[in-house]
Each structure stands twice: as C-alpha cells, then as structure tokens.
Coordinates of C-alpha atoms and ligand atoms in Angstrom, one line a residue:
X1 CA 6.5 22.8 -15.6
X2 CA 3.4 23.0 -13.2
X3 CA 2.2 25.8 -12.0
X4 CA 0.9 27.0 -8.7
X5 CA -2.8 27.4 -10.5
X6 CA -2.5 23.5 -12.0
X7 CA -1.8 22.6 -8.1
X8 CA -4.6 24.4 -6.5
X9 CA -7.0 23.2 -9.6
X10 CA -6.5 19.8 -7.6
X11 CA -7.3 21.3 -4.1
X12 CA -10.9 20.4 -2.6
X13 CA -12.4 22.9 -0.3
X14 CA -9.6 25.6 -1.0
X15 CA -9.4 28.1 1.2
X16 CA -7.5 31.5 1.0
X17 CA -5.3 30.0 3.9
X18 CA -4.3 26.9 2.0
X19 CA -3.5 29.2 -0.9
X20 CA -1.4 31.1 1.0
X21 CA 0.7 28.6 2.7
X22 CA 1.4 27.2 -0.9
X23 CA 2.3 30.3 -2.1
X24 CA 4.8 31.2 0.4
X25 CA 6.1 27.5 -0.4
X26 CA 6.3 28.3 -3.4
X27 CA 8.7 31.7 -2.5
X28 CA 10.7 29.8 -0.3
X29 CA 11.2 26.7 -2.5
X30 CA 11.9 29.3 -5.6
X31 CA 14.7 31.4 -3.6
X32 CA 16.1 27.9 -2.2
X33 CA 16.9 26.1 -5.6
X34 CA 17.6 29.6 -7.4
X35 CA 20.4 28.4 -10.5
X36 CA 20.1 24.7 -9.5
X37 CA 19.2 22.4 -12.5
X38 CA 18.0 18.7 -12.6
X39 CA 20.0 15.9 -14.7
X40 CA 17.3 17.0 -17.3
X41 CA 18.9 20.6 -17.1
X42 CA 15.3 21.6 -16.2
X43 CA 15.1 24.1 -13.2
X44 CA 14.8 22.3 -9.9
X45 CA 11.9 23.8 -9.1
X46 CA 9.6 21.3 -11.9
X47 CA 11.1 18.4 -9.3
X48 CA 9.2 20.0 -6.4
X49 CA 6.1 21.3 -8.1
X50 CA 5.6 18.2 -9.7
X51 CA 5.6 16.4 -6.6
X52 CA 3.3 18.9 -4.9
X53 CA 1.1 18.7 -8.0
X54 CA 1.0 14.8 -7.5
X55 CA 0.3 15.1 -3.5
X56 CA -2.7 17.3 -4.5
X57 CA -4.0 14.7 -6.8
X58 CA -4.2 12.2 -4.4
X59 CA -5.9 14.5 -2.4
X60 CA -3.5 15.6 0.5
X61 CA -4.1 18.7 2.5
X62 CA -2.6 21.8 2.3
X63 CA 0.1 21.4 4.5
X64 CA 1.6 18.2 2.7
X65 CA 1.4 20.1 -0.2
X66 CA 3.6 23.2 1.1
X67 CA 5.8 20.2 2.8
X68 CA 5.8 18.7 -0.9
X69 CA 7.3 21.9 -1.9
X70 CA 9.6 22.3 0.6
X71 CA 11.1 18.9 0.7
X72 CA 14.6 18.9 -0.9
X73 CA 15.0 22.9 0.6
X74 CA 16.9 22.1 3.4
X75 CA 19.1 19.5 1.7
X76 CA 20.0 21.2 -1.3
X77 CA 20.7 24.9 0.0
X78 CA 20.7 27.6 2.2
X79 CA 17.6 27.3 4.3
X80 CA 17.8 26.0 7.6
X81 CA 15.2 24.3 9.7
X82 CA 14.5 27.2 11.6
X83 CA 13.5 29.2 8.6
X84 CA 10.9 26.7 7.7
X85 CA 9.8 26.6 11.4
X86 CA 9.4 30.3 12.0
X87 CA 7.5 30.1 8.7
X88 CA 5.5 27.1 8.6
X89 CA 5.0 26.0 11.7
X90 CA 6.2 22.8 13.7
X91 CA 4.0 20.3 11.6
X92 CA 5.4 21.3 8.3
X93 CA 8.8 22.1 9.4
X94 CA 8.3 17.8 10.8
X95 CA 7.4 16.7 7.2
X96 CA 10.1 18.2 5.1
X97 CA 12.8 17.3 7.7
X98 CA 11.1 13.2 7.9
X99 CA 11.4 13.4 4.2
X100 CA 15.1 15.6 4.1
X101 CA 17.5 12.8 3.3
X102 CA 20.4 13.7 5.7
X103 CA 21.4 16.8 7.3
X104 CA 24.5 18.6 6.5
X105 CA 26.3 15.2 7.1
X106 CA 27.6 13.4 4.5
X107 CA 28.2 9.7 3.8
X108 CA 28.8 7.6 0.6
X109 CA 28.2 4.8 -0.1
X110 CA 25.6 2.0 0.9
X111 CA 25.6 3.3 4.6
X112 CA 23.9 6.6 4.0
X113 CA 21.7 5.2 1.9
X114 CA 20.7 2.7 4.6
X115 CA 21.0 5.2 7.5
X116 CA 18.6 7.6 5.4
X117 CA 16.4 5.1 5.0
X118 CA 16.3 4.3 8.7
X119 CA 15.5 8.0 9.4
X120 CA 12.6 7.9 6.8
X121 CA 10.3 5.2 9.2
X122 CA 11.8 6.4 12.1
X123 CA 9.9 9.8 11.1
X124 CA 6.9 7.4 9.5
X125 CA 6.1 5.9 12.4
X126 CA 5.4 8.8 13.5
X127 CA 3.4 10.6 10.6
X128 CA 2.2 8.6 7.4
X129 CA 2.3 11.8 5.2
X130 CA 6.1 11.4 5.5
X131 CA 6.4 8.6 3.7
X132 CA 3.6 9.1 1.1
X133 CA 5.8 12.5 0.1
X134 CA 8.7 10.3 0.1
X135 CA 6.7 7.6 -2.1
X136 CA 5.7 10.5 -4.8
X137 CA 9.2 12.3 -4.4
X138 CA 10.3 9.1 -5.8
X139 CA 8.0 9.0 -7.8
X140 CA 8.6 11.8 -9.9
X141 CA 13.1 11.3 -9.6
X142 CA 11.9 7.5 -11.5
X143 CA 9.8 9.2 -13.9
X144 CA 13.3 11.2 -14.7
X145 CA 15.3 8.5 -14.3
X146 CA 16.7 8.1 -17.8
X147 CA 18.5 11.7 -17.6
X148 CA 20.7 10.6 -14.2
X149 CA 24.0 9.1 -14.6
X150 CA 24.1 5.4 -15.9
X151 CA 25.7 4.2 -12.9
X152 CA 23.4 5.6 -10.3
X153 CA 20.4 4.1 -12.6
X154 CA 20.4 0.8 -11.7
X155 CA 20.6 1.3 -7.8
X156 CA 18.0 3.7 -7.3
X157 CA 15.9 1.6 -10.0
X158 CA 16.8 -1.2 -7.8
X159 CA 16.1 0.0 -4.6
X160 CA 12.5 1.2 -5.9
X161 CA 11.6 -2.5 -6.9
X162 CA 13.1 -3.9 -3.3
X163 CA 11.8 -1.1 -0.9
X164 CA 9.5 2.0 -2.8
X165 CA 7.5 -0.7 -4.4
X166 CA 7.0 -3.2 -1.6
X167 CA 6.0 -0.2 1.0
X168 CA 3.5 0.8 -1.6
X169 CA 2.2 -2.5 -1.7
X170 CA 2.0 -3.1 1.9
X171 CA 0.3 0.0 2.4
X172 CA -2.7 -0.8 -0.6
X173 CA -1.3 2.2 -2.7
X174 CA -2.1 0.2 -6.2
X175 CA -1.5 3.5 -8.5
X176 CA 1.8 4.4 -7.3
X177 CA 3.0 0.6 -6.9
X178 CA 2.2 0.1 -10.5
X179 CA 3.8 3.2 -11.7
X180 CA 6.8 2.5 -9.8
X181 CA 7.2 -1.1 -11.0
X182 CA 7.2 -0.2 -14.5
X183 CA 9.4 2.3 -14.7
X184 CA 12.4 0.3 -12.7
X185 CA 11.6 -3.0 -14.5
X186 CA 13.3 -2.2 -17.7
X187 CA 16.4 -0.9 -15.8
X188 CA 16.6 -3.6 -12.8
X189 CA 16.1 -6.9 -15.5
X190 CA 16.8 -5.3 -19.0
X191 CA 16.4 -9.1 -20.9
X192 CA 13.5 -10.3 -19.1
X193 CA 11.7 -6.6 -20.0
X194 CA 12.7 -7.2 -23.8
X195 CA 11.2 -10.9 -23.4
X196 CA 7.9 -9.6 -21.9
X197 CA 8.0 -6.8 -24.9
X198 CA 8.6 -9.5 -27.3
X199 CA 5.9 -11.7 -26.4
X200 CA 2.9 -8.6 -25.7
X201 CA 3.9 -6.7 -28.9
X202 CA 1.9 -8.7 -31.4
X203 CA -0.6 -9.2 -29.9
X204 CA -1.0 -5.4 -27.4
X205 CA -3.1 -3.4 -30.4
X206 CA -5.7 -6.0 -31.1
X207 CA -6.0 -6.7 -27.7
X208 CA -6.6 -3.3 -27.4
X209 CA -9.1 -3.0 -29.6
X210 CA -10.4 -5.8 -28.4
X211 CA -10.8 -4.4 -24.7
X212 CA -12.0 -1.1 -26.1
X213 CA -15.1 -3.2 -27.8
X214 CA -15.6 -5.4 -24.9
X215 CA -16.2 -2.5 -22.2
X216 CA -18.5 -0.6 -24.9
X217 CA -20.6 -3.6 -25.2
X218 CA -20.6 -4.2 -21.6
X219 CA -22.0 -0.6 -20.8
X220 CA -24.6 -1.0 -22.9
X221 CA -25.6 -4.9 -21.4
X222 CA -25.5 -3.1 -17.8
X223 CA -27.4 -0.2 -18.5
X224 CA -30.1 -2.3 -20.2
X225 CA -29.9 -5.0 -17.2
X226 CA -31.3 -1.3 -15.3
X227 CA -28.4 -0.3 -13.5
X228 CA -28.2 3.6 -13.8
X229 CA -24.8 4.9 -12.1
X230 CA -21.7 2.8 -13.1
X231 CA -18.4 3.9 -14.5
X232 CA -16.1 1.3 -16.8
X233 CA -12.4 1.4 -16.9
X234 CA -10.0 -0.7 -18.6
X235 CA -6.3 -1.8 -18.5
X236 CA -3.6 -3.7 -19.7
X237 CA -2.0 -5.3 -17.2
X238 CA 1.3 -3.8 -16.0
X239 CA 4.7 -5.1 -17.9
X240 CA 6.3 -6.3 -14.2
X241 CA 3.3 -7.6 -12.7
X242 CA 2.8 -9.5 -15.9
X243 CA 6.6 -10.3 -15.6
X244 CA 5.9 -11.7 -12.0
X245 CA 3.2 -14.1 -13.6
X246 CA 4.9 -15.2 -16.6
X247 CA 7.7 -16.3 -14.3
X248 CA 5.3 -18.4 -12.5
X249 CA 3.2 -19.7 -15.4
X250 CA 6.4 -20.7 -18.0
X251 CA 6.3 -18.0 -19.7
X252 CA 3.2 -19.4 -21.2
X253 CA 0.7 -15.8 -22.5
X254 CA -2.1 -18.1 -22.8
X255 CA -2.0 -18.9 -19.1
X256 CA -2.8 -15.3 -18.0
X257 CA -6.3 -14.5 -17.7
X258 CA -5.8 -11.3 -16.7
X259 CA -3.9 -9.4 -19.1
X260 CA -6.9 -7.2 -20.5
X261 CA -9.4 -5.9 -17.5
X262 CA -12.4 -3.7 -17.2
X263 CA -13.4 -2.1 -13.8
X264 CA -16.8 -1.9 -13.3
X265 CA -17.6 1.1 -10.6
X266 CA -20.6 1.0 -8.8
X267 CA -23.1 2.5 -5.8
X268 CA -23.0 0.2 -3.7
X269 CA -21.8 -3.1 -2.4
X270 CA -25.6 -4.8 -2.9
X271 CA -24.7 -3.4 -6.9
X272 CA -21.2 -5.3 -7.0
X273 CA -23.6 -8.5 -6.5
X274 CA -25.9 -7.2 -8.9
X275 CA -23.3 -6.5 -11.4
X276 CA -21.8 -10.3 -11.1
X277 CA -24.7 -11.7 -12.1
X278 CA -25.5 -9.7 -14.7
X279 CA -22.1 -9.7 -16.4
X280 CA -22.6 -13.5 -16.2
X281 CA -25.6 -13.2 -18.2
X282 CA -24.2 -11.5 -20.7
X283 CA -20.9 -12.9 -21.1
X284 CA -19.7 -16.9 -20.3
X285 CA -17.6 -17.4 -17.0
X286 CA -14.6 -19.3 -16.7
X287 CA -15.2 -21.9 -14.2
X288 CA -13.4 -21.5 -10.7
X289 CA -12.4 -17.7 -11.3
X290 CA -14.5 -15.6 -8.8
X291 CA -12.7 -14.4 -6.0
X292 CA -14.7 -12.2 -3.9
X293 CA -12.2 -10.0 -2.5
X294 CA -15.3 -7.4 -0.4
X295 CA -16.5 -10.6 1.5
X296 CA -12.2 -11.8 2.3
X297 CA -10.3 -8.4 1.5
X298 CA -7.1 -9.1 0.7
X299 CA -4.4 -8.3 3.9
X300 CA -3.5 -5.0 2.5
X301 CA -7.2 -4.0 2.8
X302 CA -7.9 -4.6 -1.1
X303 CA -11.7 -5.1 -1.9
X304 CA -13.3 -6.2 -5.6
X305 CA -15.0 -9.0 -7.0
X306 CA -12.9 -10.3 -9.2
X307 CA -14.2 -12.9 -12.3
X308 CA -12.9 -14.1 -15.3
X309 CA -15.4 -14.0 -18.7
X310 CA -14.5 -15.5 -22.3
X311 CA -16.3 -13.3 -25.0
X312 CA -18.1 -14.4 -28.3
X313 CA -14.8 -13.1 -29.4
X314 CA -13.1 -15.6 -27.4
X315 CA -11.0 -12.6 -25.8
X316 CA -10.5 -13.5 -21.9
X317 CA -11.1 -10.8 -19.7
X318 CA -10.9 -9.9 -16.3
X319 CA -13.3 -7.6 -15.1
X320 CA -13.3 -5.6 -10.8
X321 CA -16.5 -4.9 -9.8
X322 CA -16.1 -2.7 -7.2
X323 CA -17.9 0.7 -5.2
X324 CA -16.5 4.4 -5.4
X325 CA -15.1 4.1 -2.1
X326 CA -13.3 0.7 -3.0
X327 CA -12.0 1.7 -5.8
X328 CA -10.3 5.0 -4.5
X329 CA -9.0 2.6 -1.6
X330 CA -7.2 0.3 -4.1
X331 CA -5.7 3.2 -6.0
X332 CA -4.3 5.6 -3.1
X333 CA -4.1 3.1 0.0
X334 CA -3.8 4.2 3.1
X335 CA -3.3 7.9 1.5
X336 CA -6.9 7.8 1.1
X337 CA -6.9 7.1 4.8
X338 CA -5.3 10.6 6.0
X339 CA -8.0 12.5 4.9
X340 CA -11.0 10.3 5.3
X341 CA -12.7 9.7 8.4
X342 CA -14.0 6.6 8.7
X343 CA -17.1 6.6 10.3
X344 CA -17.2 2.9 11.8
X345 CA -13.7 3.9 13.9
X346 CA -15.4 6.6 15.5
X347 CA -18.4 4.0 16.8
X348 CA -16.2 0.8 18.0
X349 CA -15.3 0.7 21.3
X350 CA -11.9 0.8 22.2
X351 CA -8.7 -0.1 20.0
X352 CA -6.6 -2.9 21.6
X353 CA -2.9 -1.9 21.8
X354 CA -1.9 -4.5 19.4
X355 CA -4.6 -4.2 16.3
X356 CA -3.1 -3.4 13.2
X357 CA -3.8 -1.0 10.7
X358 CA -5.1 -3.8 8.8
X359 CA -7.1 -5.2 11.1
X360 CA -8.3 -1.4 11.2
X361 CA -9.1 -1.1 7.8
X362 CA -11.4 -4.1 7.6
X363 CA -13.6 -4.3 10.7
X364 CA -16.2 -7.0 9.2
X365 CA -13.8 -9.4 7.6
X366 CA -15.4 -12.9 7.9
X367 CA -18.7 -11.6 10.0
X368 CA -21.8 -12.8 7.9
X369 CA -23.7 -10.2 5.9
X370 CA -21.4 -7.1 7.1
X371 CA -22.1 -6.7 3.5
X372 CA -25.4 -6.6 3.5
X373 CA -25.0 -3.9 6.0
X374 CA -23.1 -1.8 4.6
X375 CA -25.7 -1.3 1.9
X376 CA -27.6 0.7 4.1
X377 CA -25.2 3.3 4.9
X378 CA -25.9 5.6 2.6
X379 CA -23.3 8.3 3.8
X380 CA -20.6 8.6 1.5
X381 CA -16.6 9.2 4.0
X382 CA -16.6 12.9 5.4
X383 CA -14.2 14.7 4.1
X384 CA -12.0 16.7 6.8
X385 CA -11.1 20.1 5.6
X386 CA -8.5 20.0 8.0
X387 CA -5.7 17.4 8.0
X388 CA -6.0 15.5 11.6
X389 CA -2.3 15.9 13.7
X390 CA -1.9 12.0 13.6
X391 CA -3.4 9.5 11.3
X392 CA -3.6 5.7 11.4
X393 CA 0.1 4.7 11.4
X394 CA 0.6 0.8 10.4
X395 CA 1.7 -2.0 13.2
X396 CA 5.3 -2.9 11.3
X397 CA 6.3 1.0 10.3
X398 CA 5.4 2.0 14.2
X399 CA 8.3 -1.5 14.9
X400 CA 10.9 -0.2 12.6
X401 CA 10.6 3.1 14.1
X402 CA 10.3 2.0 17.6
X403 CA 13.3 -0.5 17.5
X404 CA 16.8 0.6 18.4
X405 CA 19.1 -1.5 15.7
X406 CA 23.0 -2.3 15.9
X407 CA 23.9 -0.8 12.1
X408 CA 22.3 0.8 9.5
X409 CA 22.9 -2.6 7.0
X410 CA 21.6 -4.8 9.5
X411 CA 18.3 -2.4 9.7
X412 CA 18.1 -2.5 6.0
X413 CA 18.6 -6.3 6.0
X414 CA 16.1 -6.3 8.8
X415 CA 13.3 -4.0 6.6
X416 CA 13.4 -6.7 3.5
X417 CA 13.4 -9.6 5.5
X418 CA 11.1 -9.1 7.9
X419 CA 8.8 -7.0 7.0
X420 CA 8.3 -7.3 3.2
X421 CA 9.0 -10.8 2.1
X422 CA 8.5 -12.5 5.4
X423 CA 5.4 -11.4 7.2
X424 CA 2.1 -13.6 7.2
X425 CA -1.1 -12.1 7.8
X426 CA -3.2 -14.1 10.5
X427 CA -7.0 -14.0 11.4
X428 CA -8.7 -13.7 14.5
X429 CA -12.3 -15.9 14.3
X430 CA -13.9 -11.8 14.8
X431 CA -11.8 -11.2 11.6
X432 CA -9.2 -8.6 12.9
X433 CA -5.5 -9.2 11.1
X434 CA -2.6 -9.8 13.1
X435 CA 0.3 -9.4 11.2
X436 CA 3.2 -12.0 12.3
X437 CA 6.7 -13.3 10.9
X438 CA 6.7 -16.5 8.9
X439 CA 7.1 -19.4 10.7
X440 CA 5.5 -18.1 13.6
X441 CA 3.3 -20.1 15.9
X442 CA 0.0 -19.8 17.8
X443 CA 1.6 -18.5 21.2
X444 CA 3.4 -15.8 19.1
X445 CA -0.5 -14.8 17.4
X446 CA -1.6 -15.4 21.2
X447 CA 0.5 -13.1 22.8
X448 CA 0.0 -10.3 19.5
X449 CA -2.9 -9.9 20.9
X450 CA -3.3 -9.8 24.1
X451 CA -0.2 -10.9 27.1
X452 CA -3.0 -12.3 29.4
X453 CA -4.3 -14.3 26.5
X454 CA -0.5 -15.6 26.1
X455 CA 0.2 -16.6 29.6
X456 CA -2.9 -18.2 30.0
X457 CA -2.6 -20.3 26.5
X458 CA -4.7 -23.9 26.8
X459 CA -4.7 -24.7 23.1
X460 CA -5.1 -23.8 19.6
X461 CA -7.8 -23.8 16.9
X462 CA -6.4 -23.1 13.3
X463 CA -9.3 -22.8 10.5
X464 CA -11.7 -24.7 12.8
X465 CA -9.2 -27.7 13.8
X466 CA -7.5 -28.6 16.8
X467 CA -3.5 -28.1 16.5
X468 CA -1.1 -28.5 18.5
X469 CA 1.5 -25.4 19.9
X470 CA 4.5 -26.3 17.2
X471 CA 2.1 -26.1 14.2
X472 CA 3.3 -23.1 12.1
X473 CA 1.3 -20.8 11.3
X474 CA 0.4 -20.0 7.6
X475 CA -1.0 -16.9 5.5
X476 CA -5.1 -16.4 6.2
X477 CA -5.3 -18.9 9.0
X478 CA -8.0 -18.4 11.2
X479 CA -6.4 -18.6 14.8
X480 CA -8.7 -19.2 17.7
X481 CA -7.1 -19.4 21.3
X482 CA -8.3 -21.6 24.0
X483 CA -7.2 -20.3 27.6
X484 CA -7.6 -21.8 31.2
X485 CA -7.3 -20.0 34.2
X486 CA -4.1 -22.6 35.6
X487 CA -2.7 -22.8 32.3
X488 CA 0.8 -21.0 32.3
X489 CA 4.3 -20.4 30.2
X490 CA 6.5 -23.1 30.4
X491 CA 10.5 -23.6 29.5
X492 CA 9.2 -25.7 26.4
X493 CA 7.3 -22.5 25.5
X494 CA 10.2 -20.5 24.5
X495 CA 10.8 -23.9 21.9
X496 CA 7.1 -22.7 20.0
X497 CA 7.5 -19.0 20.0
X498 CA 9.5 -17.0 17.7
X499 CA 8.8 -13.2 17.9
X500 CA 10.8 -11.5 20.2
X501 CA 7.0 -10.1 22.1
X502 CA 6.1 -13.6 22.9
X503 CA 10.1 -14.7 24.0
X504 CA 10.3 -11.9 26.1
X505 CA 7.1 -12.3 28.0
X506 CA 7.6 -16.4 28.0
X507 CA 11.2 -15.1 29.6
X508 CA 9.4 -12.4 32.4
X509 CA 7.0 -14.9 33.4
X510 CA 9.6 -17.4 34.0
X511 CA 12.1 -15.4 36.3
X512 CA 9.2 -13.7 38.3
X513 CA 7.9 -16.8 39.0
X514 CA 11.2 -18.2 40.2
X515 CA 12.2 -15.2 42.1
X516 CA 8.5 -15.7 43.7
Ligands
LIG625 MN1 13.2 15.2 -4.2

C-alpha cells in the first residue's frame, strides 16, 4: 500500500502547507472507508492512496492530491459535503464532488452510468483536474480489474476503450492512454488479444534484445557525433495499438515498422534536427518515413520527429526525436498543462472566443521557422507553486458541459459520436485549429471563428485552391475565408452548414432581416 511519505517523495516544491492538507486527507479518507475492503479484499484506503500517489507523479498540486484522496469519501460513507467544505475549502470540496459518481441517489442500470457520466464533463468543463482524477481513478479500478465480478468486467473494460481511452487521447495524455488500452484489450476482444500474443511471442525476446543493442549502439554514435545532453528510451509497441495496426495491415507483422522504438530526448528543437541527421548517418533510412510532427503537430498537440531506420541487423526501428518539454507533453497531455505556464500565452494578444485548446497549444503551427525560434528561448516552463483557480479547459468538454441534452443515452450517444469518432480538425492559414464535425463545410469553419467572418462569407480557399461552399471539409485542411463587405447569408446557406453555431446564426440573420 503507499504511504503518505511515497506520495510526498513525488511532491515538487513541498511545503509544510501541502503536507498538511494531505495529511488531514489522509485522516478524513482513513475514518471514511474504516472496515471497507476492495474486490482484492485489500483495505479501501490502497484504492485512494494509489491514486493520490499517481496524481503526484504526474505532477499535480497539492490540492488535487488531497481531492485524489478524498474522492470516493462522499460516495462510499458517512461524510458529507459540508465536512469536506468546512475542511478543505470550496476548491477541493468542487473536485471530489466533479469526480463523486452520484449522490445519495441511486440508479441501475445503463442510465446512471450515462447520467454519471454527463455530470463528470458537466464538472470538466469547468475544471480539467476533475477529469484527470477521474482518468487515474480509473486508472488504478483497471489495474484491479481482474479481482471485480466477471460480469461487471467487460462493461467497465468496455467503457474504458470507448470513453476513458478516447478522452485521454483527445487530450495528448499518451501514458495513461496506453496504460488504459492494454489493460481493457484482453477483456473487451479476448481472441483477437490471443491472436496478437500469438503472433509477438516468438519473436518479443529477441526483439528485445535486439532494441536493447540498438539504443546502446546508438548512444554511443550520438555522443561521438558531439552531442552531450541526450536521454534514450525504448518500447515495444502497445498490444492494442499494435492490434489497431494489424487490423489495418492484414494482420501482416512484417508491415509494422514500428513495433520496436527508441526515444531520443534532447535540448533543444535545433538538436532534434541535429539528431535526424546524424541517426541517418549512422543507421540506413527507410525511404518515405519522416514525419516531422514539431514542424505539423499532430491535432492533439503531439510533437516528435518521427523516422524509420533498418539496422546492419536488419531490425526495423522507429526512433522519436524529441525535447524535454515535448516529451513530457506527449506523456501527461494537457495534465502537464495545469501546472505549466506557458510563457508565449502570456505575450499574445487577446484569445478569440472560439480558439481551441488546440489551437492554444500550438501557436506556430505552419508559420516558417517558428522553429528556429524557439531555439533561442532558453527558459525552460515556470513552474507555479500554486495551482491557478482555472486552467485551459478544451473547446468540445466546455460544449458537453454547456449543452442542455434531452436524456442521459442520447448524451452518451452524443459524447461518442460527436466528439470522439467524428470530429475533424481544421487549419486556419495562421495555423490555429478549429475543431469541427465531419462533414462540415467552410461556412461552418467560417462562422467557428468568427460570426462577422460568417455573415460576410465571399468564398473559400481549401489548401491553397479555390472551392466552392458545399465542398466538405476534411482532416488538416487549410481553410482560408474570403469576405466582402455586401456579401450576406442566404436560404441556400442553411443547405452548406451543418453545426448548429453556423444554422443558428444563418437562421438570426434571416428573420432580422425580414422583420427589418
Ligand atoms: Mn475510486
């Protein structure tokens, strides 16, 4: 079980205030779960600590910690929400009860699930540390997951592959996406798990070895190429992701390039550069395979340079070049983004109502040499002791909680249509990402960003080419917008435009101008 030292062993900066809101946590947690066991028939309380544990990993403050703590107390006994409140404050007593399932209320069935659900982004879109306590929470109930009843297994297994893990993914959290993935994959498709078992087996512990070799010998080629501070990591690719490609590549191992990867951590982004080409000395490229992911980041904010070598061994390897800061970005996500303060936000002028968080997160997307200046910050993030009220919440959490829905299934339905399997990501020619529906058009990415710029819509540009208004839009487009002063919405409009934003405006301006 961890223990309150193991948590605060995790804890930047600690200070005897942090300590002591933990430990008082701690009390009230301890007195709230007093007898109760898990399905493991350990004591409750290694459910909570472990989740408080992980929250301090990932480098949460203090108060998510204590929240961490706290989170099935109100649930699961006699503690009431005033208790927490008079003890921990409003902010804390706001966490546990975003992350509390359901009050004293209960449902069964599929309806409180979905209802509880609702309530969880509801209480996101107001603070992200909600949902990254409810990610780990879950977290930690997978990682136990084989000592719960067989017939609650598969749901929750499944509902962490259709919701847990796409949130993660959406939100750039690449450690916790992976984690969850694996551990639901055996229990969500049992065969197809076997079949990807069957077909790494033979080959996993000489590819191993293999790997192991590879990132020794590239060390040394790097550090005798001159570069001085690097770190290498390697992996095996994940059993679902590598499930995911088999499916698309017939199930054919010698189609996947990047089973085996090394990470190659560096200073800077000038270094990443630096790094390509000397890992290309060294080792022979495969053709076509560099994707350079810190020039176009990938819509969930992910930066690398990705490329694909064949050793004298003729083992194919992928190998992530990528900076400290990139690199703790791809692992934690927008987790890393509640306690960092970004410096460039503080500098740019004003936020337009409708950027996104990751439009936010990747200011210089498709500007020429942002890179180049970015080498020249030498400043590494500033850490904020203190964890700021309200942090950078994303466009389509802030819609879900916003949006008043008819049922709790249709808001469920709603949540894994809409936003996880079919969203685009769209680009403005200054690079910032507008996040729209598939199928949607240019008036719909018109009016996303601004109404004025809707209204007055002339034409379209999409990657450089004239379109016309019914072209659909598709994923990375560059959308530019001509407007002209006399250009206005017409009845055809409502024809092209398919989010409700740009239907309802189409609609306003229509009926004020015939009432006018
Ligand atoms: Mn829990």
């Amino acid at each position: 079980m961890m223990t309150l030292k193991s948590i605060f062993s995790k804890i930047r900066d600690l200070t005897s205030e942090d300590k002591e809101l933990i430990t008082q946590a701690h009390q009230v947690a301890t007195e709230a779960h007093k007898g109760q066991k898990r399905y493991s028939g350990e004591p409750y309380m290694s459910h909570v600590l472990d989740v408080a544990f992980k929250l301090a990993d990932m480098g949460m403050g203090a108060k998510t910690i204590a929240a961490g703590i706290l989170h099935d107390s109100i649930e699961d006994s006699s503690i009431s929400s005033d208790d927490i409140q008079t003890q921990f404050g409003d902010e804390v007593l706001f966490l546990v009860e975003g992350v509390t399932k359901l009050g004293s209320v209960r449902y069964y069935g599929s309806d409180r699930h979905n209802e509880s659900l609702r309530k969880l982004f509801v209480a996101t879109s107001r603070d992200i540390r909600v949902l990254i306590i409810k990610l780990v929470d879950r977290l930690h109930n997978m990682q136990t997951l084989e000592y719960v009843p067989v017939q609650k297994q598969q749901r929750i297994a499944r509902e962490t592959l259709e919701i847990y893990v796409a949130v993660a993914h959406r939100l750039g959290m690449g450690r916790i996406r992976k984690e969850l993935e694996d551990l639901a994959f055996p229990y969500v498709y049992p065969k197809e798990y076997e079949q990807v078992l069957k077909l790494t087996k033979p080959i996993r512990k000489r590819s191993e070895e293999e790997l192991e070799k590879a990132r020794k010998s590239l060390q040394k080629g790097l550090a005798e190429a001159g570069l001085r501070d690097f770190h290498t990591y390697s992996r095996v690719k994940g059993l679902y992701s590598l499930f995911q490609k088999l499916k698309r590549r017939d199930w054919d191992m010698d189609r996947i390039h990047d089973f085996l990867a090394i990470r190659v951590v560096v200073d800077s982004v000038e270094e990443c550069y630096r790094t390509l080409g000397i890992i290309h000395e060294i080792w022979r490229p495969m053709p076509g395979r560099v994707k350079d992911y810190i020039a176009f980041p990938k819509p969930n904010g992910y930066r690398s340079i990705h490329t694909t070598v064949i050793t004298p061994n003729r083992t194919i390897l992928e190998i992530q070049i990528r900076t400290e800061e990139m690199h703790h970005d791809a692992e934690y996500g927008i987790a890393s983004h509640v306690i960092y303060k970004d410096e460039q936000q503080g500098t740019k002028a004003s936020e337009s109502e409708n950027q996104t968080w990751f439009g936010s997160l990747i200011p210089s997307l498709f500007r020429p040499f942002a890179w180049r200046e970015s080498t020249h910050e030498k400043k590494k993030p500033e850490l904020l002791v203190k964890e700021p009220h309200k942090s950078r919440i994303p466009q389509w959490i802030q819609e879900i909680g916003d949006t008043e829905h008819d049922g709790a299934g249709a808001f469920v339905d709603e949540l894994k249509q809409d936003f996880f399997t079919h969203r685009i990501f769209v680009f403005t020619p200054e690079g910032d990402v507008v996040d729209l529906p598939v199928g949607a058009y240019p008036l719909d990415f018109a009016y996303a960003i601004h109404s004025e710029i809707g209204d007055g819509t002339s034409g379209a540009k999409v990657n450089s080419k004239l379109v016309s208004l019914d072209t659909e839009l598709k994923n990375g487009d560059i959308v530019e917008i001509t407007t002209q002063k006399n250009a206005h919405p017409t009845q055809k409009w409502l024809d092209f435009a398919k989010t409700s934003l740009a239907r309802r405006r189409i609609r306003t301006y229509l009926t004020t101008k015939k009432n006018s």
